[in-house]
Coordinates of N, CA, C and O in Angstrom, one line a residue:
R2 N 0.8 -1.2 0.0 CA 0.0 0.0 0.0 C 0.9 1.3 0.0 O 1.9 1.3 0.6
D3 N 0.3 2.3 -0.7 CA 1.0 3.6 -0.7 C 2.4 3.6 -1.3 O 3.3 4.4 -0.9
I4 N 2.7 2.6 -2.2 CA 4.0 2.6 -2.8 C 3.7 3.1 -4.2 O 2.9 2.6 -5.0
E5 N 4.5 4.2 -4.6 CA 4.3 4.8 -5.9 C 4.8 4.0 -7.0 O 5.9 3.3 -6.9
L6 N 4.1 4.0 -8.1 CA 4.4 3.2 -9.3 C 5.6 3.9 -10.0 O 5.5 5.1 -10.2
P7 N 6.6 3.2 -10.4 CA 7.7 3.9 -11.1 C 7.2 4.5 -12.4 O 6.3 4.0 -13.1
A8 N 7.8 5.6 -12.8 CA 7.4 6.4 -14.0 C 7.5 5.6 -15.3 O 6.7 5.7 -16.2
S9 N 8.6 4.8 -15.4 CA 8.8 4.1 -16.7 C 9.4 2.7 -16.4 O 10.2 2.5 -15.5
R10 N 9.0 1.8 -17.2 CA 9.6 0.4 -17.1 C 10.7 0.2 -18.1 O 11.3 -0.9 -18.2
T11 N 10.9 1.1 -19.0 CA 11.9 0.9 -20.1 C 13.3 0.9 -19.6 O 13.7 1.7 -18.7
R12 N 14.1 0.1 -20.1 CA 15.5 -0.1 -19.7 C 16.4 0.8 -20.6 O 17.5 1.2 -20.2
Y13 N 15.9 1.1 -21.8 CA 16.7 1.9 -22.7 C 16.1 3.2 -23.1 O 14.8 3.3 -23.1
P14 N 16.8 4.2 -23.4 CA 16.3 5.6 -23.7 C 15.8 5.8 -25.2 O 16.0 6.8 -25.8
F15 N 15.1 4.8 -25.7 CA 14.7 4.9 -27.1 C 13.8 6.1 -27.4 O 14.0 6.7 -28.5
A16 N 12.9 6.5 -26.5 CA 12.0 7.6 -26.7 C 12.8 8.9 -26.8 O 12.3 9.8 -27.5
D17 N 14.0 9.0 -26.2 CA 14.7 10.2 -26.3 C 15.7 10.3 -27.4 O 16.4 11.3 -27.6
M18 N 15.8 9.2 -28.2 CA 16.9 9.1 -29.2 C 16.4 9.8 -30.5 O 15.2 9.6 -30.9
E19 N 17.3 10.5 -31.1 CA 17.1 11.1 -32.4 C 17.9 10.3 -33.5 O 18.8 9.6 -33.1
P20 N 17.6 10.4 -34.8 CA 18.4 9.7 -35.8 C 19.8 10.1 -35.6 O 20.2 11.3 -35.5
G21 N 20.7 9.1 -35.6 CA 22.2 9.4 -35.4 C 22.6 9.1 -34.0 O 23.8 9.0 -33.8
D22 N 21.7 9.1 -33.0 CA 22.1 8.8 -31.6 C 22.4 7.4 -31.5 O 21.9 6.5 -32.2
S23 N 23.3 7.0 -30.5 CA 23.7 5.6 -30.3 C 23.9 5.4 -28.9 O 24.1 6.3 -28.1
I24 N 23.9 4.0 -28.6 CA 24.2 3.6 -27.2 C 25.4 2.5 -27.4 O 25.3 1.7 -28.2
L25 N 26.4 2.7 -26.5 CA 27.5 1.8 -26.5 C 27.3 0.6 -25.5 O 26.9 0.9 -24.4
F26 N 27.6 -0.6 -25.9 CA 27.5 -1.8 -25.0 C 28.9 -2.4 -25.1 O 29.4 -2.6 -26.2
R27 N 29.4 -2.9 -24.0 CA 30.6 -3.6 -23.9 C 30.4 -5.1 -24.1 O 31.3 -5.8 -24.6
D28 N 29.2 -5.6 -23.8 CA 28.9 -7.0 -23.9 C 28.0 -7.3 -25.1 O 26.9 -6.6 -25.2
E29 N 28.3 -8.2 -25.9 CA 27.6 -8.6 -27.1 C 26.2 -9.1 -26.8 O 25.2 -8.7 -27.4
K30 N 26.0 -9.8 -25.7 CA 24.7 -10.4 -25.3 C 23.8 -9.2 -24.9 O 22.6 -9.2 -25.3
K31 N 24.2 -8.2 -24.2 CA 23.4 -7.1 -23.8 C 23.1 -6.2 -25.0 O 22.0 -5.7 -25.2
A32 N 24.0 -6.1 -26.0 CA 23.8 -5.3 -27.2 C 22.7 -6.0 -28.0 O 21.8 -5.3 -28.6
T33 N 22.8 -7.3 -28.2 CA 21.8 -8.0 -28.9 C 20.4 -7.9 -28.3 O 19.4 -7.7 -29.0
S34 N 20.4 -8.0 -27.0 CA 19.1 -7.8 -26.3 C 18.5 -6.4 -26.5 O 17.3 -6.3 -26.7
A35 N 19.4 -5.4 -26.5 CA 18.9 -4.1 -26.7 C 18.4 -3.9 -28.1 O 17.4 -3.2 -28.4
R36 N 19.1 -4.5 -29.1 CA 18.6 -4.5 -30.5 C 17.2 -5.0 -30.6 O 16.4 -4.4 -31.3
V37 N 17.0 -6.2 -30.0 CA 15.6 -6.8 -30.1 C 14.6 -5.9 -29.4 O 13.5 -5.6 -30.0
A38 N 15.0 -5.3 -28.3 CA 14.1 -4.3 -27.6 C 13.8 -3.1 -28.5 O 12.7 -2.6 -28.5
A39 N 14.8 -2.6 -29.2 CA 14.7 -1.5 -30.0 C 13.7 -1.7 -31.2 O 12.9 -0.9 -31.5
V40 N 13.9 -2.9 -31.8 CA 13.0 -3.3 -32.9 C 11.5 -3.4 -32.4 O 10.6 -2.9 -33.1
R41 N 11.3 -4.0 -31.3 CA 10.0 -4.1 -30.7 C 9.4 -2.8 -30.4 O 8.2 -2.5 -30.6
Y42 N 10.3 -1.9 -29.8 CA 9.8 -0.6 -29.5 C 9.4 0.2 -30.7 O 8.3 0.8 -30.7
A43 N 10.1 0.1 -31.8 CA 9.8 0.8 -33.0 C 8.5 0.2 -33.6 O 7.7 1.0 -34.1
Q44 N 8.4 -1.1 -33.6 CA 7.2 -1.7 -34.2 C 5.9 -1.3 -33.4 O 4.9 -1.1 -34.0
A45 N 6.0 -1.2 -32.1 CA 4.9 -0.8 -31.3 C 4.5 0.7 -31.3 O 3.3 1.0 -31.2
R46 N 5.5 1.5 -31.5 CA 5.3 2.9 -31.3 C 5.4 3.8 -32.6 O 4.7 4.7 -32.8
S47 N 6.4 3.4 -33.4 CA 6.7 4.2 -34.5 C 7.4 3.4 -35.6 O 8.6 3.3 -35.6
P48 N 6.6 2.7 -36.4 CA 7.2 1.8 -37.4 C 8.2 2.4 -38.4 O 8.9 1.7 -39.0
V49 N 8.2 3.7 -38.5 CA 9.1 4.3 -39.4 C 10.5 4.4 -38.8 O 11.5 4.7 -39.5
W50 N 10.7 4.2 -37.5 CA 12.0 4.2 -36.9 C 12.8 3.0 -37.3 O 12.3 1.9 -37.6
G51 N 14.1 3.2 -37.3 CA 15.0 2.1 -37.7 C 16.2 2.1 -36.7 O 16.6 3.1 -36.2
F52 N 16.7 0.9 -36.4 CA 17.9 0.7 -35.5 C 18.8 -0.2 -36.2 O 18.4 -1.1 -37.0
T53 N 20.1 -0.1 -35.9 CA 21.1 -1.0 -36.4 C 22.2 -1.2 -35.3 O 22.5 -0.3 -34.6
L54 N 22.7 -2.4 -35.3 CA 23.7 -2.8 -34.3 C 25.0 -3.1 -35.0 O 25.0 -3.9 -36.0
R55 N 26.1 -2.5 -34.6 CA 27.4 -2.8 -35.3 C 28.5 -3.0 -34.2 O 28.5 -2.3 -33.2
K56 N 29.5 -3.8 -34.6 CA 30.7 -4.0 -33.8 C 31.6 -2.8 -34.0 O 31.8 -2.5 -35.2
V57 N 32.0 -2.2 -32.9 CA 33.0 -1.1 -33.0 C 34.2 -1.4 -32.1 O 34.2 -2.4 -31.4
E58 N 35.2 -0.6 -32.2 CA 36.4 -0.9 -31.5 C 36.2 -1.0 -30.0 O 36.8 -1.8 -29.3
E59 N 35.3 -0.2 -29.4 CA 35.0 -0.2 -28.0 C 34.0 -1.3 -27.5 O 33.9 -1.5 -26.3
G60 N 33.3 -1.9 -28.5 CA 32.4 -3.0 -28.1 C 31.3 -3.1 -29.2 O 31.6 -3.3 -30.3
W61 N 30.1 -2.9 -28.8 CA 28.9 -2.9 -29.7 C 28.1 -1.6 -29.6 O 27.9 -1.1 -28.5
R62 N 27.7 -1.1 -30.7 CA 27.0 0.2 -30.7 C 25.7 0.0 -31.5 O 25.6 -0.5 -32.6
L63 N 24.6 0.5 -30.8 CA 23.2 0.5 -31.4 C 22.9 1.9 -31.8 O 22.8 2.8 -30.9
W64 N 22.6 2.1 -33.1 CA 22.2 3.4 -33.6 C 20.8 3.5 -33.9 O 20.2 2.5 -34.4
R65 N 20.2 4.6 -33.7 CA 18.9 4.9 -34.3 C 19.1 5.5 -35.7 O 19.8 6.5 -35.8
T66 N 18.6 4.8 -36.7 CA 18.9 5.2 -38.1 C 17.9 6.1 -38.8 O 18.2 6.9 -39.7
K67 N 16.6 6.0 -38.3 CA 15.5 6.7 -38.9 C 14.7 7.4 -37.8 O 14.6 6.8 -36.7

């Protein structure tokens, strides 16, 4: 009782991302999980959005492309 509901359940800041923004992951498994979450987020909210995951020198980076 009397426990406030958290404002958001999202783990990733997809709603705040603009095309060209990215998130860096050091772990491939976490990066892959974020890519799946990003695709699901886009399908549910804005199908015109696009995301791509690429290996970079520092780890894995997920970009918003559209």
